[in-house]
PDB file of C-alpha atoms in Angstrom:
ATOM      1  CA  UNK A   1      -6.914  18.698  -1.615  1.00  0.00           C
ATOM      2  CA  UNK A   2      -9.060  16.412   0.040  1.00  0.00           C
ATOM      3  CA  UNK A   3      -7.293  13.198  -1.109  1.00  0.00           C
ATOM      4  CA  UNK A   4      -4.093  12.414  -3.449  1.00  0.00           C
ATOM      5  CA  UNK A   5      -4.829  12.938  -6.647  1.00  0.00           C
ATOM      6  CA  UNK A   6      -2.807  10.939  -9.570  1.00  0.00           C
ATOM      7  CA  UNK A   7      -2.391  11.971 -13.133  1.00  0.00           C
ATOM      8  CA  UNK A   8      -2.811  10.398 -15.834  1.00  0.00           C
ATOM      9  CA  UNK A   9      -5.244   7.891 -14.706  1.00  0.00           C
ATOM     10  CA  UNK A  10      -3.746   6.013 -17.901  1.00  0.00           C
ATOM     11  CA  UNK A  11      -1.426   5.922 -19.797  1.00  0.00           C
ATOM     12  CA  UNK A  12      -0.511   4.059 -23.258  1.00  0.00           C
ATOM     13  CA  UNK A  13       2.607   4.497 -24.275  1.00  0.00           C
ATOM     14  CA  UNK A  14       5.357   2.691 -26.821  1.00  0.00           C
ATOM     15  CA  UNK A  15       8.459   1.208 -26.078  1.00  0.00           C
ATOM     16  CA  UNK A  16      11.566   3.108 -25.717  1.00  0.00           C
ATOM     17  CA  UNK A  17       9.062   6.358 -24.656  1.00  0.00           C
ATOM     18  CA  UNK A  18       9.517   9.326 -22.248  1.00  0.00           C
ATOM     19  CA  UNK A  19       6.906   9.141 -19.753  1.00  0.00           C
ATOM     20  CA  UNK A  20       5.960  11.430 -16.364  1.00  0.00           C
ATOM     21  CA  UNK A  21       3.620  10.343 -13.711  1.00  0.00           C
ATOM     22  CA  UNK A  22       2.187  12.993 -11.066  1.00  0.00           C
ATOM     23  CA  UNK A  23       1.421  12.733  -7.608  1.00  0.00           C
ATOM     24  CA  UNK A  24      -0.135  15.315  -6.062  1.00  0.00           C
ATOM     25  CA  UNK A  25      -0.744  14.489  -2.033  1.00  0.00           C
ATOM     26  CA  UNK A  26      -3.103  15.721   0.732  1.00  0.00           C
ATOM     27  CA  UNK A  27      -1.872  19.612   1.888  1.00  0.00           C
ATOM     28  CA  UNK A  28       0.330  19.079   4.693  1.00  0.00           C
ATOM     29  CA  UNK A  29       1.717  15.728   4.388  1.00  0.00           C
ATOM     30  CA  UNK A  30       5.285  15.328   4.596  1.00  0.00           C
ATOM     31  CA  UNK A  31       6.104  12.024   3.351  1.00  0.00           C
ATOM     32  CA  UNK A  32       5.338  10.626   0.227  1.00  0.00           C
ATOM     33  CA  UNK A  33       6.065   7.303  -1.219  1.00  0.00           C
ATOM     34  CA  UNK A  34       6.037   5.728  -4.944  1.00  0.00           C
ATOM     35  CA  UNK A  35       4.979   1.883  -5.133  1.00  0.00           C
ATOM     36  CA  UNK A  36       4.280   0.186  -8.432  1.00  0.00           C
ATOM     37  CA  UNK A  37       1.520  -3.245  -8.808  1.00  0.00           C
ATOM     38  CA  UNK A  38       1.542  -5.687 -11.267  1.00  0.00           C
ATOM     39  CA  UNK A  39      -1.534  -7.876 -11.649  1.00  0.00           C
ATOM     40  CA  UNK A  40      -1.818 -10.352  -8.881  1.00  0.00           C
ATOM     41  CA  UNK A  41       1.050  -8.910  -6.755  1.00  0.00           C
ATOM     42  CA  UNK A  42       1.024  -6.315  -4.107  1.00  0.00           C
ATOM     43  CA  UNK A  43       2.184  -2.959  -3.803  1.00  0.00           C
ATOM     44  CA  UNK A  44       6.051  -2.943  -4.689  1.00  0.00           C
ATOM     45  CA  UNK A  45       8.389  -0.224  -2.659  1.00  0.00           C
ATOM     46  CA  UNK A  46       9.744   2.336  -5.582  1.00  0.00           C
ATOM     47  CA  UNK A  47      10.567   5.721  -3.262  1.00  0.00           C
ATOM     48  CA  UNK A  48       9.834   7.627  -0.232  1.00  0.00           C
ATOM     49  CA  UNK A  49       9.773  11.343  -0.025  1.00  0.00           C
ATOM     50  CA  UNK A  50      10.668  13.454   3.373  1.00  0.00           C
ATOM     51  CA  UNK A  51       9.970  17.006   2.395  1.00  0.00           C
ATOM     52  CA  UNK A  52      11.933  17.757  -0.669  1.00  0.00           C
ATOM     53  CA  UNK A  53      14.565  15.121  -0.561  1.00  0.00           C
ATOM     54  CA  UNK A  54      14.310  11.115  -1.273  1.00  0.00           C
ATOM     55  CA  UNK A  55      15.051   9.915   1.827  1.00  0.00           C
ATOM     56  CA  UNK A  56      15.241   5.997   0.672  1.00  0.00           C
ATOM     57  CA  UNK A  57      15.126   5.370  -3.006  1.00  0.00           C
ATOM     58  CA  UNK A  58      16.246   1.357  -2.466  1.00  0.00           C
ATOM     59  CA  UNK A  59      12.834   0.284  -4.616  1.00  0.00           C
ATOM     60  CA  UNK A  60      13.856   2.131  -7.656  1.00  0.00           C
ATOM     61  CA  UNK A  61      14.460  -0.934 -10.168  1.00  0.00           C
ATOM     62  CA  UNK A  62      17.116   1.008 -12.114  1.00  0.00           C
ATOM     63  CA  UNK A  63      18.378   4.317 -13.434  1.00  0.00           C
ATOM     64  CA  UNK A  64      15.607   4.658 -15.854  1.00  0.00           C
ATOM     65  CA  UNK A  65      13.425   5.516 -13.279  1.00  0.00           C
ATOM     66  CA  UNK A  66      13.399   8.920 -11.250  1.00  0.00           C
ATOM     67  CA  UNK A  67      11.328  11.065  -8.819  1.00  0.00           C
ATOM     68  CA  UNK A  68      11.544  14.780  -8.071  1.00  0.00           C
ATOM     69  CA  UNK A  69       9.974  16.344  -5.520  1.00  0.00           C
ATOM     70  CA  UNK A  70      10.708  19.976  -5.488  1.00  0.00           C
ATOM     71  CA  UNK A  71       8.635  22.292  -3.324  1.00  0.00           C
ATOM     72  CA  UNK A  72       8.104  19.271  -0.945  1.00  0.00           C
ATOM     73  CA  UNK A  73       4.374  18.843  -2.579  1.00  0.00           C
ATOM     74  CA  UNK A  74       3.769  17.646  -6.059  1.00  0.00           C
ATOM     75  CA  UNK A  75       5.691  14.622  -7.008  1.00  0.00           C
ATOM     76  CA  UNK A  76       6.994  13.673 -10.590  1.00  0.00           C
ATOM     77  CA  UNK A  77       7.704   9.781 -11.322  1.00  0.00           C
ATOM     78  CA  UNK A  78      10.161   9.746 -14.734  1.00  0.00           C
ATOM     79  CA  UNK A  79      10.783   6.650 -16.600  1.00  0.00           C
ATOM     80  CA  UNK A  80      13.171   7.059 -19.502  1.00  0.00           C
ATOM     81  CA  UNK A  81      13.300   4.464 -22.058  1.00  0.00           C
ATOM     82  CA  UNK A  82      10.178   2.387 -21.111  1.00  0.00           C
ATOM     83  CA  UNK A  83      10.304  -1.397 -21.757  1.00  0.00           C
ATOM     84  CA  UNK A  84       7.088  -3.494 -21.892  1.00  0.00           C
ATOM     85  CA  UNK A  85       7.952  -4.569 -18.117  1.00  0.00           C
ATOM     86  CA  UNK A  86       7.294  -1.205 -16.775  1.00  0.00           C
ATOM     87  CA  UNK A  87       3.844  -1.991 -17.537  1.00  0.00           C
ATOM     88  CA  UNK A  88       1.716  -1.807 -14.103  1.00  0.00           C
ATOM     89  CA  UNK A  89      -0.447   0.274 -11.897  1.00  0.00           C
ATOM     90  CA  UNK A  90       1.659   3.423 -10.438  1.00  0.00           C
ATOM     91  CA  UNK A  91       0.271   4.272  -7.213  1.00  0.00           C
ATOM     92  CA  UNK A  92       1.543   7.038  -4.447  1.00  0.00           C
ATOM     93  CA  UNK A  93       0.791   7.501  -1.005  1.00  0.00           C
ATOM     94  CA  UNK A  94       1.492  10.603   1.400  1.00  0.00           C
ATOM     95  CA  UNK A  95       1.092  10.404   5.209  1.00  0.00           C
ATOM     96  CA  UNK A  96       1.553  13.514   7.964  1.00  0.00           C
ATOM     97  CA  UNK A  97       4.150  11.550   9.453  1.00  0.00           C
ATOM     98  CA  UNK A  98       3.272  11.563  13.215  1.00  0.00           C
ATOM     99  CA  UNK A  99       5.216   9.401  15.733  1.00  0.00           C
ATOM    100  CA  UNK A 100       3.202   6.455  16.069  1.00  0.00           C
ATOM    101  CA  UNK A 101       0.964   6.467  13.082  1.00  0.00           C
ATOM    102  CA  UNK A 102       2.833   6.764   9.732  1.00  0.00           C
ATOM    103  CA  UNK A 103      -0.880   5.936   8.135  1.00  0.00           C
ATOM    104  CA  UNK A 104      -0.881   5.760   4.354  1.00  0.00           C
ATOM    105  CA  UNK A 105      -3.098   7.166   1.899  1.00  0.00           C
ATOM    106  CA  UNK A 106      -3.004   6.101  -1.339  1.00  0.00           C
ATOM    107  CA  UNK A 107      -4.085   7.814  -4.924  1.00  0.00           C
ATOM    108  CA  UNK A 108      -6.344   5.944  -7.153  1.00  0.00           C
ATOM    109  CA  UNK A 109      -3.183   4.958  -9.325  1.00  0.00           C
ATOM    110  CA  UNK A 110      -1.486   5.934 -12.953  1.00  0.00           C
ATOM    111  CA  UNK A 111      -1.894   3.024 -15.047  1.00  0.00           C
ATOM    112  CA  UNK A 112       0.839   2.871 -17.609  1.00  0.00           C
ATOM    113  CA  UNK A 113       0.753   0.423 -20.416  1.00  0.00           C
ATOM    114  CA  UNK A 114       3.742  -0.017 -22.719  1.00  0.00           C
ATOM    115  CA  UNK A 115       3.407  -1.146 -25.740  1.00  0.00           C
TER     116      UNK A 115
ATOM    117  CA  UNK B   1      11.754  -6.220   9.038  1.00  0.00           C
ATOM    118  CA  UNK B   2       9.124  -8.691  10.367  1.00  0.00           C
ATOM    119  CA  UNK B   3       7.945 -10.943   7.179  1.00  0.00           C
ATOM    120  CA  UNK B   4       4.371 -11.576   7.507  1.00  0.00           C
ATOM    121  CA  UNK B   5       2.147 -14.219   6.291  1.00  0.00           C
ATOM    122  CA  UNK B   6      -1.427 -14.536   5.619  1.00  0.00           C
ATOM    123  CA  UNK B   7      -3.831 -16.584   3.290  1.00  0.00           C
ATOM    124  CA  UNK B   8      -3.952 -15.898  -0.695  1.00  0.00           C
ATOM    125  CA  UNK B   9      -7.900 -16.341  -0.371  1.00  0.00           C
ATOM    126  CA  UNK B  10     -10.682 -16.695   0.946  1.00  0.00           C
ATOM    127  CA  UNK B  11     -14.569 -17.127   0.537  1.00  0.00           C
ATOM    128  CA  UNK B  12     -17.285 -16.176   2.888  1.00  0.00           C
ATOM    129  CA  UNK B  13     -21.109 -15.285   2.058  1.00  0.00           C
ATOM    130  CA  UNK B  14     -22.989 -12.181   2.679  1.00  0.00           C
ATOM    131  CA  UNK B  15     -24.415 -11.166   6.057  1.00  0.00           C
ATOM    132  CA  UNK B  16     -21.135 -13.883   7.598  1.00  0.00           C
ATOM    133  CA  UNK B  17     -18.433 -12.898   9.592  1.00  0.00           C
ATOM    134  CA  UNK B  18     -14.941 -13.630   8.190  1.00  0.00           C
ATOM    135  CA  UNK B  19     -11.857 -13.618   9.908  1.00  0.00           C
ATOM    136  CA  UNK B  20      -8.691 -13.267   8.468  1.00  0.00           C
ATOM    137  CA  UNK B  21      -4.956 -14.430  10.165  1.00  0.00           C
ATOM    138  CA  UNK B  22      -1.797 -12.669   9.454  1.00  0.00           C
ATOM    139  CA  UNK B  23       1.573 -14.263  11.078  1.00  0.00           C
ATOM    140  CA  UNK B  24       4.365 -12.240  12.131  1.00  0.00           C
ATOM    141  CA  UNK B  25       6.499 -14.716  14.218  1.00  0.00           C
ATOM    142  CA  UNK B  26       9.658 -12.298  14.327  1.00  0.00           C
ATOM    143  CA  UNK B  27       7.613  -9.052  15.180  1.00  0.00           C
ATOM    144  CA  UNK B  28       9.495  -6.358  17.378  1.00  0.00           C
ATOM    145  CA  UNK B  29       8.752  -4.874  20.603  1.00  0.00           C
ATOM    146  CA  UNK B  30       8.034  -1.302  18.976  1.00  0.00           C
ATOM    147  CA  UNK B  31       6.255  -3.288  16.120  1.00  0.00           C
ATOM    148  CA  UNK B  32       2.467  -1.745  15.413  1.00  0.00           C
ATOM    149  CA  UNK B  33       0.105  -4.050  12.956  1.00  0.00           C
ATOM    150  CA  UNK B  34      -1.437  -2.634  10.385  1.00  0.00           C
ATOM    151  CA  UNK B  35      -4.588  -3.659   7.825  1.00  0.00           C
ATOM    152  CA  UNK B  36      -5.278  -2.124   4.534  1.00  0.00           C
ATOM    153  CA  UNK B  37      -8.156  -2.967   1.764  1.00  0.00           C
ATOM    154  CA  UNK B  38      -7.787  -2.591  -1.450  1.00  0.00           C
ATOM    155  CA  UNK B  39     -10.775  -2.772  -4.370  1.00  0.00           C
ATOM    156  CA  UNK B  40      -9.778  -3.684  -7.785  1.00  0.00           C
ATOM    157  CA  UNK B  41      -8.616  -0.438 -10.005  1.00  0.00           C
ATOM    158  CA  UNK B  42      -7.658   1.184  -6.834  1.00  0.00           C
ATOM    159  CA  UNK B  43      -5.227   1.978  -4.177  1.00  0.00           C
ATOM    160  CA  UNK B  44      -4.939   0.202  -0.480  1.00  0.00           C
ATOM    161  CA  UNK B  45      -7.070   1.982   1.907  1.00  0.00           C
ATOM    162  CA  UNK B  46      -6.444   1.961   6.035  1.00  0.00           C
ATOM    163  CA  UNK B  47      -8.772  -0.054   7.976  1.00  0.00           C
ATOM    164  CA  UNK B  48      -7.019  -0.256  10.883  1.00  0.00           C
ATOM    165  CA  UNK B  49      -4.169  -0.372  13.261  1.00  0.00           C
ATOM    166  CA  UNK B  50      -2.975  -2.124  16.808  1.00  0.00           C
ATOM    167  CA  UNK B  51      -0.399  -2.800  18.895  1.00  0.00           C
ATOM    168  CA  UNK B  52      -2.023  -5.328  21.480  1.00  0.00           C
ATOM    169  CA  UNK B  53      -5.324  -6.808  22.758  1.00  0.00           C
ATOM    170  CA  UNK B  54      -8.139  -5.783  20.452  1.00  0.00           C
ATOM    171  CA  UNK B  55      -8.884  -2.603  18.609  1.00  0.00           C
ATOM    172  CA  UNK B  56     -12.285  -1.876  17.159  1.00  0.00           C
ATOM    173  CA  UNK B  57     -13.162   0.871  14.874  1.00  0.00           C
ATOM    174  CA  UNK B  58     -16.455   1.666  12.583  1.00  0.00           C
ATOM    175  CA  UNK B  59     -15.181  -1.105   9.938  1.00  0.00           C
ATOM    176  CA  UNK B  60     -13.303  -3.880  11.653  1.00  0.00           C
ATOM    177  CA  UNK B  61     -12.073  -5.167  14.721  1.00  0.00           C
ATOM    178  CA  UNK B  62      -8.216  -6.564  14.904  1.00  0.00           C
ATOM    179  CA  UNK B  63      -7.146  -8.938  17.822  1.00  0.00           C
ATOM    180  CA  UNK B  64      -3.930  -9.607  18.526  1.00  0.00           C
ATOM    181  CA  UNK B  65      -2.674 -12.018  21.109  1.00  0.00           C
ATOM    182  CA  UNK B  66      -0.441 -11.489  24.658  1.00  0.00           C
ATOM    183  CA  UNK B  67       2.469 -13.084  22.560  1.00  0.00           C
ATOM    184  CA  UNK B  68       1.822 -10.308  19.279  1.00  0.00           C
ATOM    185  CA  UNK B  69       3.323 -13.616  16.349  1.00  0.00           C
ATOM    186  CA  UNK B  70      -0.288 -13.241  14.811  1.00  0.00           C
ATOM    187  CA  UNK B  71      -2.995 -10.983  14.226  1.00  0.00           C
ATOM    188  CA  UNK B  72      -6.900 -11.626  13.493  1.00  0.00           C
ATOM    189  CA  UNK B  73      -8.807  -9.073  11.064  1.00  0.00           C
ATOM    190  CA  UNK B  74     -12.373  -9.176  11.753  1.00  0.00           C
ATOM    191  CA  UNK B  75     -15.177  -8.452   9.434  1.00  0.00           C
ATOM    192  CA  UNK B  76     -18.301  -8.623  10.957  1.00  0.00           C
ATOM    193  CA  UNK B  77     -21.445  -9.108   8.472  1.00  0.00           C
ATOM    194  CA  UNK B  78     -19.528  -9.125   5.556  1.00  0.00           C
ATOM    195  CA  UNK B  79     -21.366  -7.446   2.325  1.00  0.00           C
ATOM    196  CA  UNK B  80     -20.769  -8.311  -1.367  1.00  0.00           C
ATOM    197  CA  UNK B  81     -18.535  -4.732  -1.039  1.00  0.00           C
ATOM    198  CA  UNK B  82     -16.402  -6.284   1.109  1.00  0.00           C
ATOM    199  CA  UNK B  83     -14.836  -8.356  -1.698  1.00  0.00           C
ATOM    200  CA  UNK B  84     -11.284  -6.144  -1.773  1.00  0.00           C
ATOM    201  CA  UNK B  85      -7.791  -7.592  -1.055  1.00  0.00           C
ATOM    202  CA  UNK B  86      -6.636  -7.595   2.419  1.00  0.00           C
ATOM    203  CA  UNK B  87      -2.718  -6.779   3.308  1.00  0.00           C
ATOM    204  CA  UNK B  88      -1.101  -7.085   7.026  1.00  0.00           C
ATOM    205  CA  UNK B  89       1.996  -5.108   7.599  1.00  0.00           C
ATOM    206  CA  UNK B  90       3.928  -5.159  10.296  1.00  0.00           C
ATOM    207  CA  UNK B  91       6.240  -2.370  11.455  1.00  0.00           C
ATOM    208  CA  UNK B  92       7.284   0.423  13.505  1.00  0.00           C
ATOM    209  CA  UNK B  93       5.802   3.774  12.001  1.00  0.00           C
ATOM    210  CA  UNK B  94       7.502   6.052  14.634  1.00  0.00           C
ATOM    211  CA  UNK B  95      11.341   5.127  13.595  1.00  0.00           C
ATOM    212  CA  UNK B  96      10.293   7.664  10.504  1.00  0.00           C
ATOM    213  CA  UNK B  97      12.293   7.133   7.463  1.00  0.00           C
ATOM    214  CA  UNK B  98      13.600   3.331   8.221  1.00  0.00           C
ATOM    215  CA  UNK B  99      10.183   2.229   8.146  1.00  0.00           C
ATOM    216  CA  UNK B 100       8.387   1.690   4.907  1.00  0.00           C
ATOM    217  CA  UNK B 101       5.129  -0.175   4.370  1.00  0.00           C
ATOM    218  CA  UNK B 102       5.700  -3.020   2.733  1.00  0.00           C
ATOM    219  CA  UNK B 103       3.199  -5.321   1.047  1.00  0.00           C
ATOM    220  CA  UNK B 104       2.930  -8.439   0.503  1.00  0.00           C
ATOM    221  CA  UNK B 105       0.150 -10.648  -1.394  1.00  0.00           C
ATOM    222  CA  UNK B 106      -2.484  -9.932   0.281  1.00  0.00           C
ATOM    223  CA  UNK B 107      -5.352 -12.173   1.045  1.00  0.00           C
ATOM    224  CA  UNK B 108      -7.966 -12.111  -1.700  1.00  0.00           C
ATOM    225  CA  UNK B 109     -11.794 -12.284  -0.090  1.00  0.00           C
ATOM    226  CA  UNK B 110     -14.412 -12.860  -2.106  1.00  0.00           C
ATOM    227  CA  UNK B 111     -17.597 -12.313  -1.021  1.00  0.00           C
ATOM    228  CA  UNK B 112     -20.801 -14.858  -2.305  1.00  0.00           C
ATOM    229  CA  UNK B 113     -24.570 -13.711  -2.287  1.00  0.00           C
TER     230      UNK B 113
END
């Protein structure tokens, strides 16, 4: 596609919910990364993507939370059990990954809201 | 990694030119600087990227000094669009899968008619 696209835009949810965000990047790019935003903050390291595997998955906060990436494309963000502090804006990025650039470019973001 | 520091905020007026600092005192020698906006409700957009001297694209220009422990984002003529977030990261995006962006605060710019 001609940017990455992010579904849902929002999301309401309750506590102690199931809840999948998707990430699908621009054709072609290899890498993909997961960062989450709270109000105020910046964007917050969750997961980078190489291909198919997660090559660094240091930002993940704790096992409730979990990426797939199976056909190296379309990403899946799980969080299992959501507490009211998982509330923030979801965003992913891909990038070709060329030597010497490494440029992000973001989706428009998954806004999750638990309740 | 190479912690970076810029303003929280800043105000300018329309038609001004603002110019925004980022410090990066313990940047490496493969180091490249990199600028990304961001617009409420969205995600951080590129504006631009250098490793030295000045680089100057459609949007902004970005200096950076012989001694690379600060940066200068330049917006010339600033519109009330330009009101956006503004994040410097610092980093080198050919050792692949050891780099990741990393944000910090950002430097809020709010733009007055």
């Amino acid at each position: 596609g001609a940017g990455v696209s992010q579904t849902p835009s929002n999301k309401v949810t309750e506590k102690g919910k199931y809840v999948e965000l998707r990430c699908d990047p621009i054709s072609g790019h290899t890498a993909l990364y997961w960062y989450r935003q709270s109000l105020g903050q910046g964007p917050e390291f969750l997961i980078y993507f190489q291909g198919t595997g997660a090559a660094d998955d240091s930002g993940l906060p704790n096992d409730r939370f979990f990426a797939v990436r199976p056909e190296g494309s379309v990403s899946t963000l799980k969080i299992q059990r959501t507490e009211r502090g998982d509330s923030a804006m979801y965003l992913c990025a891909s990038s070709p990954w060329t030597a010497g650039a490494n440029v992000l470019t973001f989706g428009a973001g998954s806004r999750l809201t638990v309740l | 990694l190479a912690k970076t520091t810029q303003p929280i905020s800043m105000d300018s007026y329309e038609g001004q030119e603002v110019n925004i600092t980022c410090s990066h005192n313990n940047i490496a020698t493969n180091d490249y600087i990199t600028w990304y906006q961001q617009f409420p409700s969205q995600g951080p957009r590129f504006i631009i990227q250098g490793y030295k001297t000045k680089v100057t694209n459609e949007v902004a220009s970005l200096f950076i000094p012989a001694d690379r422990k600060s940066s200068t984002l330049s917006l010339p003529r600033v519109s009330l669009s330009d009101t956006a977030v503004y994040y410097c990261l610092v980093g080198d995006p050919a050792s692949g899968g050891s780099y990741i962006p990393t944000f910090g605060r950002g430097t809020s710019l709010i733009v007055h008619p």
